[in-house]
CSV table of C-alpha atoms and ligand atoms in Angstrom, one decimal:
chain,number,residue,atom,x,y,z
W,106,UNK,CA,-44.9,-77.1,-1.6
W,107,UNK,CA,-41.9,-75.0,0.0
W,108,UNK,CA,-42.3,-72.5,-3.1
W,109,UNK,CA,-46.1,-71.9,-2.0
W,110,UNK,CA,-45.0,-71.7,1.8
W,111,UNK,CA,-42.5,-68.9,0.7
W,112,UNK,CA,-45.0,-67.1,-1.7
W,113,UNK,CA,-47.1,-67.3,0.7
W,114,UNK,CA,-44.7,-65.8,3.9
W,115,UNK,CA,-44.4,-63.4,1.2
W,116,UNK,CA,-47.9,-62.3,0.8
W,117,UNK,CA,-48.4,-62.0,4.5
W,118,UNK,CA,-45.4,-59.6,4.9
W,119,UNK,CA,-46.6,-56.9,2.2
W,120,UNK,CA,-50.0,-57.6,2.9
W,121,UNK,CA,-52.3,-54.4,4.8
W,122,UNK,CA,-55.1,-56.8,5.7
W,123,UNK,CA,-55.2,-60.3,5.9
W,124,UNK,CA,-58.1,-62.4,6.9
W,125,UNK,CA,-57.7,-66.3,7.9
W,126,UNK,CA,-61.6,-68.4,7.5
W,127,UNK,CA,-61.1,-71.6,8.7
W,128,UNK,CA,-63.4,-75.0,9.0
W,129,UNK,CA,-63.3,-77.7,10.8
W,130,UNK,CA,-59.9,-79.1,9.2
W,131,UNK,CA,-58.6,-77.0,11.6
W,132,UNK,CA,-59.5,-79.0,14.3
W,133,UNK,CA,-59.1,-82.6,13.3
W,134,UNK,CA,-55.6,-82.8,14.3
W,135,UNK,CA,-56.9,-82.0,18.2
W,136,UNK,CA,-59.1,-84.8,18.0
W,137,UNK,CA,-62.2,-83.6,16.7
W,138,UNK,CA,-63.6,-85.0,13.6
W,139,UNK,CA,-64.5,-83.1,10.5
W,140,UNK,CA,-67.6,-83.5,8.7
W,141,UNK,CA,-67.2,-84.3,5.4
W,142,UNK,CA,-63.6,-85.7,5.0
W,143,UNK,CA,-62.7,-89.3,4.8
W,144,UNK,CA,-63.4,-89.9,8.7
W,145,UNK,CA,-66.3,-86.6,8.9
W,146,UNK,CA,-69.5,-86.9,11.4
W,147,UNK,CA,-71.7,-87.1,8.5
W,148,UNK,CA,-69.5,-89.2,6.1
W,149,UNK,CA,-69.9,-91.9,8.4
W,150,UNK,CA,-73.1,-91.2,10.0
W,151,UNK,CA,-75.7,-89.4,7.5
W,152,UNK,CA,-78.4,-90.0,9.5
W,153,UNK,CA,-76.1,-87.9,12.3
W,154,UNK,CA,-76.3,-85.1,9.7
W,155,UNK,CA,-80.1,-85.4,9.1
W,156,UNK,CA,-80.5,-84.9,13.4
W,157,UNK,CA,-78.7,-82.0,12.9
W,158,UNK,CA,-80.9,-80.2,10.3
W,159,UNK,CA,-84.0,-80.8,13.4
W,160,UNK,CA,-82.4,-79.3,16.0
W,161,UNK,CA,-83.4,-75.7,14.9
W,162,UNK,CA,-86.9,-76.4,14.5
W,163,UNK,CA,-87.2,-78.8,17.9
W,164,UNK,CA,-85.9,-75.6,19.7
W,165,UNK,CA,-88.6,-73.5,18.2
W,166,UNK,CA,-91.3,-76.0,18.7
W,167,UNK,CA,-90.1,-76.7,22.0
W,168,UNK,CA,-87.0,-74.8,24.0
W,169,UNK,CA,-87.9,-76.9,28.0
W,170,UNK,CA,-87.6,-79.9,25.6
W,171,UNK,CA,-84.3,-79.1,23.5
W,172,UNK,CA,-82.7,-77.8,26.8
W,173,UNK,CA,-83.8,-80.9,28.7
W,174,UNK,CA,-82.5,-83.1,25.8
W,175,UNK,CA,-79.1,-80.4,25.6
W,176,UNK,CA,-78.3,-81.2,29.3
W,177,UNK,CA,-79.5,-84.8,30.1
W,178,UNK,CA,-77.9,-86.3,26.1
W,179,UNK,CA,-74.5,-87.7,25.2
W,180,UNK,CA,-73.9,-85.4,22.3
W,181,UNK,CA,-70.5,-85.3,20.7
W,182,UNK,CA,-70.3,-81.5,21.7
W,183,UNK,CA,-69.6,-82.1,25.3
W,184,UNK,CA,-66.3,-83.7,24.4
W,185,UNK,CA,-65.4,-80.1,22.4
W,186,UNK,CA,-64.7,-78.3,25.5
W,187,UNK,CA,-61.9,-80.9,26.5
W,188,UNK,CA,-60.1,-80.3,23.5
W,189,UNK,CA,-56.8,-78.4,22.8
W,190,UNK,CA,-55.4,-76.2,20.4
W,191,UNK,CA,-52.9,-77.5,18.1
W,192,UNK,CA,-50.2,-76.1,16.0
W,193,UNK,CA,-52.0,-74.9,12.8
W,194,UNK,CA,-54.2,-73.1,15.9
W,195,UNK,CA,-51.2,-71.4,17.5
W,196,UNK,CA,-49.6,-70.5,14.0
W,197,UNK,CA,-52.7,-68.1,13.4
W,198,UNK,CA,-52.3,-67.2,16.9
W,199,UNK,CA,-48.6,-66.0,16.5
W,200,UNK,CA,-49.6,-64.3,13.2
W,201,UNK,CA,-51.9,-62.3,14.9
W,202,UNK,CA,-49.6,-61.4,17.6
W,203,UNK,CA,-46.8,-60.2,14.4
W,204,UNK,CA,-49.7,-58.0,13.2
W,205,UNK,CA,-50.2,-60.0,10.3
W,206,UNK,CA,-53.5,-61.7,10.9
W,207,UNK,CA,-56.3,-58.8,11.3
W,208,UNK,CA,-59.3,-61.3,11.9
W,209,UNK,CA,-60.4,-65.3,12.2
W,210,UNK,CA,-63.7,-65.8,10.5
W,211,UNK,CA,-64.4,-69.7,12.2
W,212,UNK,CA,-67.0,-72.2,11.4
W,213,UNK,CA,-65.9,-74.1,14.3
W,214,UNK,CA,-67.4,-74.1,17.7
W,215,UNK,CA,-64.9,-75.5,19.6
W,216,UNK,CA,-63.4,-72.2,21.0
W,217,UNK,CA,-59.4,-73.8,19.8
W,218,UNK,CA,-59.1,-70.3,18.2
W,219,UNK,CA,-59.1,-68.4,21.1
W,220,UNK,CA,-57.7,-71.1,23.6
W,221,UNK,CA,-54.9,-70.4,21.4
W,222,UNK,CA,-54.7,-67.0,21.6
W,223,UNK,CA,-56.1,-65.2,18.8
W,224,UNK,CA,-58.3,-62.4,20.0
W,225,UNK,CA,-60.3,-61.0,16.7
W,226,UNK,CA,-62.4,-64.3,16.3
W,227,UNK,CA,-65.6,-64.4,14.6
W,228,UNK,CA,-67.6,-67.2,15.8
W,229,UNK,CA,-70.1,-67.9,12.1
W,230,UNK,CA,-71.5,-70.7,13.5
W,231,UNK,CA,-71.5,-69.8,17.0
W,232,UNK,CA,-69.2,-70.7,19.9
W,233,UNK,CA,-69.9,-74.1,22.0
W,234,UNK,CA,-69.3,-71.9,25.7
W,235,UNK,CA,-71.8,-69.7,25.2
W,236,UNK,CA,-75.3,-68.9,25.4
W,237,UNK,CA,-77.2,-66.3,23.3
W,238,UNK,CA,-80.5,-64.6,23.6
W,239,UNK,CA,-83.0,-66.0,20.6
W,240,UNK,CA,-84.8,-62.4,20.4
W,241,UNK,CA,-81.7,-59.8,21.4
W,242,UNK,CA,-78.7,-61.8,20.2
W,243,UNK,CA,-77.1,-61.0,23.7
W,244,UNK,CA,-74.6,-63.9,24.8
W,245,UNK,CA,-73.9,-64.9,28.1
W,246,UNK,CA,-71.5,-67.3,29.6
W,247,UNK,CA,-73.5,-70.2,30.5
W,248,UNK,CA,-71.7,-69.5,34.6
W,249,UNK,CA,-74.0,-67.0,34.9
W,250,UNK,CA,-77.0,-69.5,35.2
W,251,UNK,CA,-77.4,-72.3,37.5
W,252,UNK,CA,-78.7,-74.5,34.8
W,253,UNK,CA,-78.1,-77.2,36.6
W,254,UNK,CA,-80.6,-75.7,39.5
W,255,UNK,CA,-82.9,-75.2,36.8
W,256,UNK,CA,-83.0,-78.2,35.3
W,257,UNK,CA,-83.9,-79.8,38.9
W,258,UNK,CA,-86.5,-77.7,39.7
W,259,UNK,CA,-88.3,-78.4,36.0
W,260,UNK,CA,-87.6,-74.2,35.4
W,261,UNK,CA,-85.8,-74.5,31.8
W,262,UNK,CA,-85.3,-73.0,29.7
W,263,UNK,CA,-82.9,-70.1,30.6
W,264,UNK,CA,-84.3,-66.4,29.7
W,265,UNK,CA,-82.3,-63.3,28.8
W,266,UNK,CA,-81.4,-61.3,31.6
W,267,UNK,CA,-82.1,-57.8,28.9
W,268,UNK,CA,-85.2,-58.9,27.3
W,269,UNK,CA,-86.7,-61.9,29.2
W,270,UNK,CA,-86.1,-63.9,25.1
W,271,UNK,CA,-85.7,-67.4,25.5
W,272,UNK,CA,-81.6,-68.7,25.4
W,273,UNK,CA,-80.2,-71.2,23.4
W,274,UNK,CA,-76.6,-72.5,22.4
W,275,UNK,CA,-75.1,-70.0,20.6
W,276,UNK,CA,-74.4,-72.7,17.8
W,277,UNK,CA,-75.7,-72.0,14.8
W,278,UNK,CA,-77.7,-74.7,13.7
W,279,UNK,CA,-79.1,-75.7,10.0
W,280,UNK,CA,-81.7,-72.9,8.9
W,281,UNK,CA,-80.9,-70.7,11.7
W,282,UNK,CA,-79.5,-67.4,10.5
W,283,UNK,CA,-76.1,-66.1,10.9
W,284,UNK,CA,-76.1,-63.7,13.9
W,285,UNK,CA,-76.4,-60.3,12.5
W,286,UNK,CA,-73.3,-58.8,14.3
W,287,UNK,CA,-71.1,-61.3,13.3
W,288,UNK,CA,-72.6,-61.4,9.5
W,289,UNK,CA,-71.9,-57.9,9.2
W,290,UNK,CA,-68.4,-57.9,10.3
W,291,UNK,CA,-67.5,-60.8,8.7
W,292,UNK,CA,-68.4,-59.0,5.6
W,293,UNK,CA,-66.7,-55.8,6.4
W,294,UNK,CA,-63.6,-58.7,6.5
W,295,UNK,CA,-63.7,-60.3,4.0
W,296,UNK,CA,-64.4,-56.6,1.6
W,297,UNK,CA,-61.4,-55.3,2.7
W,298,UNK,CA,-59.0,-57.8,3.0
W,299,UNK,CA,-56.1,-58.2,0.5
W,300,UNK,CA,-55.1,-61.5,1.5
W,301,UNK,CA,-57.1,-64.4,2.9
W,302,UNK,CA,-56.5,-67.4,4.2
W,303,UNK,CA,-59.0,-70.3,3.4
W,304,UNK,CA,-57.9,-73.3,6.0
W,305,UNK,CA,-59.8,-76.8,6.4
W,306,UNK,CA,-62.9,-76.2,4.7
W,307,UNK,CA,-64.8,-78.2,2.3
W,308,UNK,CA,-66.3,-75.1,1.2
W,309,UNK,CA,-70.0,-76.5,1.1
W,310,UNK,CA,-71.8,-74.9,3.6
W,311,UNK,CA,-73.4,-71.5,2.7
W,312,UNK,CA,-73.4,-68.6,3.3
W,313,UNK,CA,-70.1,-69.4,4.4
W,314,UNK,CA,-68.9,-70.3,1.8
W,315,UNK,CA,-69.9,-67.3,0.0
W,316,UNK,CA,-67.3,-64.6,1.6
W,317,UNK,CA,-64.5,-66.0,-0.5
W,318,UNK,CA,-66.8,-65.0,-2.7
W,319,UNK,CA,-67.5,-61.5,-1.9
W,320,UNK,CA,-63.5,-61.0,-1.3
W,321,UNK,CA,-62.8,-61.9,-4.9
W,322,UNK,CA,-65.5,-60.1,-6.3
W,323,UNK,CA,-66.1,-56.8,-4.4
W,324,UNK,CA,-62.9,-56.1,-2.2
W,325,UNK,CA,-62.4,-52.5,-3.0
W,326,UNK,CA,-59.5,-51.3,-4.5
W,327,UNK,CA,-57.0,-54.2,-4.4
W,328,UNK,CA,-57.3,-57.7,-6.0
W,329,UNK,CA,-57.7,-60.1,-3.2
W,330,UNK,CA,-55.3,-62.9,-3.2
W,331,UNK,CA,-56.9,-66.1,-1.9
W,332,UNK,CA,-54.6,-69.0,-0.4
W,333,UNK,CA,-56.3,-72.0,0.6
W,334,UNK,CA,-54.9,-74.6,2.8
W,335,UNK,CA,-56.2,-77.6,2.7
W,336,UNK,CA,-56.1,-81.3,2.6
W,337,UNK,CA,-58.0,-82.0,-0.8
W,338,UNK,CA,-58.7,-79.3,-3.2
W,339,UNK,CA,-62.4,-77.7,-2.6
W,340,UNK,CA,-65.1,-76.0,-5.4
W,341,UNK,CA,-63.5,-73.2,-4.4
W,342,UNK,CA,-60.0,-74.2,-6.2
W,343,UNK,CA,-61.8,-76.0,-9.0
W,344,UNK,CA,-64.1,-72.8,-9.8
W,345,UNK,CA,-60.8,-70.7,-9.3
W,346,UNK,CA,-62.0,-68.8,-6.5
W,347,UNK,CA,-58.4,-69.6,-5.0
W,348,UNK,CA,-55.5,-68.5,-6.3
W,349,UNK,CA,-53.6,-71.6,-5.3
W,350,UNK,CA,-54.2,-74.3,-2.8
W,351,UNK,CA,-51.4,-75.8,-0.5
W,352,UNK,CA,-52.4,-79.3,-0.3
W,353,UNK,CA,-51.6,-80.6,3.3
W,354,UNK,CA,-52.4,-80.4,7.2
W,355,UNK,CA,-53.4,-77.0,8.7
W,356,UNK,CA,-51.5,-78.4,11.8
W,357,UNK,CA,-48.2,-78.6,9.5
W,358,UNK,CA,-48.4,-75.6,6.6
W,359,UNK,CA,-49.4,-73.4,8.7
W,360,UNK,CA,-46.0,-73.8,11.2
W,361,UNK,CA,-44.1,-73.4,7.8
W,362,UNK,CA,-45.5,-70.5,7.0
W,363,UNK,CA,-45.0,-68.8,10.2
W,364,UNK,CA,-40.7,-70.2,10.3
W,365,UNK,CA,-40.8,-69.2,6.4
W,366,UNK,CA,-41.8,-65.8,7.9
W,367,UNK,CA,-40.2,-65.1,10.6
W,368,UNK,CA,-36.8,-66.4,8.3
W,369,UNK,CA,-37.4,-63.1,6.1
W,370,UNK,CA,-38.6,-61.0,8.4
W,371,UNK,CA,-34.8,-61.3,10.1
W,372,UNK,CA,-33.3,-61.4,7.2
W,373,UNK,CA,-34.7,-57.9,5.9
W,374,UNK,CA,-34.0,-56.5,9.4
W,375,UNK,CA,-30.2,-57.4,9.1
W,376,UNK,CA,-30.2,-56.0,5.2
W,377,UNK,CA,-31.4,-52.7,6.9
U,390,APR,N1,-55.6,-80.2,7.5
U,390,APR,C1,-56.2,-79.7,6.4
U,390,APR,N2,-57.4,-80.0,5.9
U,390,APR,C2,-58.1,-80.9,6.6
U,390,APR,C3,-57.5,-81.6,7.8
U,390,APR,C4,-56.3,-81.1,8.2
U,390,APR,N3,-55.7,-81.7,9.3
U,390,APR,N4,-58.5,-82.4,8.3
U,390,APR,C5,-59.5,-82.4,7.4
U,390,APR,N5,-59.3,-81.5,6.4
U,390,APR,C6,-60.2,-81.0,5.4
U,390,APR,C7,-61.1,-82.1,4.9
U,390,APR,O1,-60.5,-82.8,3.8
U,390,APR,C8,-62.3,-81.2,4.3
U,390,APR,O2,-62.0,-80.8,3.0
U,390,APR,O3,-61.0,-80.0,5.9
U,390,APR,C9,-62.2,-80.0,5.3
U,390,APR,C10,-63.3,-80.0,6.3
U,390,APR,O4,-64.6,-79.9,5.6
U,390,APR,P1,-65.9,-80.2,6.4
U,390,APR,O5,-65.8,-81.5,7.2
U,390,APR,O6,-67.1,-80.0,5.5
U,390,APR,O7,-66.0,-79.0,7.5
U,390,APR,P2,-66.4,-77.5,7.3
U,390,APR,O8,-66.1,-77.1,5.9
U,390,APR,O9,-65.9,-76.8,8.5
U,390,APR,O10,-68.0,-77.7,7.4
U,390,APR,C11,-68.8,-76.5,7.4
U,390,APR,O11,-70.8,-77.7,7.9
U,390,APR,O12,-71.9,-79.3,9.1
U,390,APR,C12,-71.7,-77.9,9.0
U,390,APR,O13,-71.8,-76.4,10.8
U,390,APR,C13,-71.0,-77.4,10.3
U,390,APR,O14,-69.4,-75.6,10.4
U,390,APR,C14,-69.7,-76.8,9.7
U,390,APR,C15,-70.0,-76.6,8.3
């Protein structure tokens, strides 16, 4: 494993634009389960899963109803906000701050990304503290409502503040599209990167999973090397999608990679 934690400190100092995507591997060692891994939501609870693909359509059939059942139900998302950041979070962090990490592109709604400091985040499947607008796309911080007040005075659900739409989550849920603004700069990403970072994803959820795609097949110019981190191997390293996969905990690789960095970095500057 040290060899691919060099190669890949390596990568990340010659690189002109890398891109991390990460999954909800990233966030198991703060307490949150994955989905799909030995422990996941759904590998344990399928029927869990099968809720999930509703929720969309409730909302659209009814949004008083899926607020009411958003604010009065124990869902597992009100435990997200309580959770921290943890060190595979803060590695991305710190290379962001080196200039060596141009963008997060995040499945995860937990908001650990930016807790821990990264400030180019794109939120694919939404972000957990926010609201957006179902006709405009406009989020809001969910502060800016009294939803509570609301929720007394049987006035839900929330309406945008620029074109009266009706709000919901800003989660992205199962046959809801991808916010266009985030869609279209996640592409712009993921065509220019050079390097990308693939960290605690299964890899099954499209479209997703398709920008490893697009970065191997249409990233002008320069061949896109593709580093996935991760702690069993994904379609993506058996179709070779990824050029090599370092087999492990985000929250441990991706420390190693940041020391193995910062060791050469120091090292060229006292050669100079
Ligand atoms: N370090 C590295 N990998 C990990 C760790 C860890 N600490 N913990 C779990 N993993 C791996 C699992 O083995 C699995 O391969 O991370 C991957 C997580 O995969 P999923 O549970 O499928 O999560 P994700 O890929 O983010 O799911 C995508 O599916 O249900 C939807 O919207 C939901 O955004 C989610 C999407």
């Amino acid at each position: 494993m040290q060899d691919l934690i060099a190669k890949t400190a390596e990568l990340l100092i010659k690189s002109k634009h890398t891109v991390a995507l990460t999954g909800a591997g990233m966030s198991t060692e703060s307490g949150i389960p994955d989905f799909r891994g030995p422990n996941g939501i759904w590998t344990k609870n399928p029927e869990a899963e099968k809720q999930a693909y509703q929720s969309y359509f409730k909302f659209q059939q009814n949004p008083k109803q899926y607020w009411i059942e958003r604010m009065t139900g124990t869902s597992w998302i009100h435990e997200l906000t309580k959770a921290q950041p943890n060190p595979g979070h803060f590695a991305l962090a710190e290379l962001e701050k080196m200039a060596l990490l141009k963008s997060v592109i995040t499945q995860n709604i937990d908001n650990l990304h930016q807790k821990a400091g990264n400030k180019r985040v794109l939120d694919y499947h939404g972000n957990v503290s926010l609201l957006r607008c179902f006709s405009c796309d406009t989020r809001y911080d969910p502060q800016e409502y009294e939803l509570e007040k609301l929720l007394a005075e049987d006035r839900l659900p929330p309406y945008c503040k620029k074109c009266n739409g009706v709000l919901k989550s800003d989660i992205v849920h199962f046959h809801e599209a991808i916010p266009a603004d985030v869609s279209t700069e996640s592409q712009q990403e993921v065509g220019t990167c050079d390097v990308m970072l693939i960290c605690g994803t299964s890899a099954a959820v499209y479209p997703f999973a398709m920008l490893p795609r697009i970065a191997k097949q249409y990233s002008s110019k320069q061949k896109t090397i593709i580093v996935e981190i991760n702690a069993e191997p994904t379609p993506l390293t058996q179709e070779g999608i990824s050029d090599y996969i370092i087999q492990g905990k985000t929250g441990t690789v991706l420390p190693k990679i940041v020391e193995e960095v910062k060791k050469r970095t120091s090292e060229n500057k006292h050669r100079l």
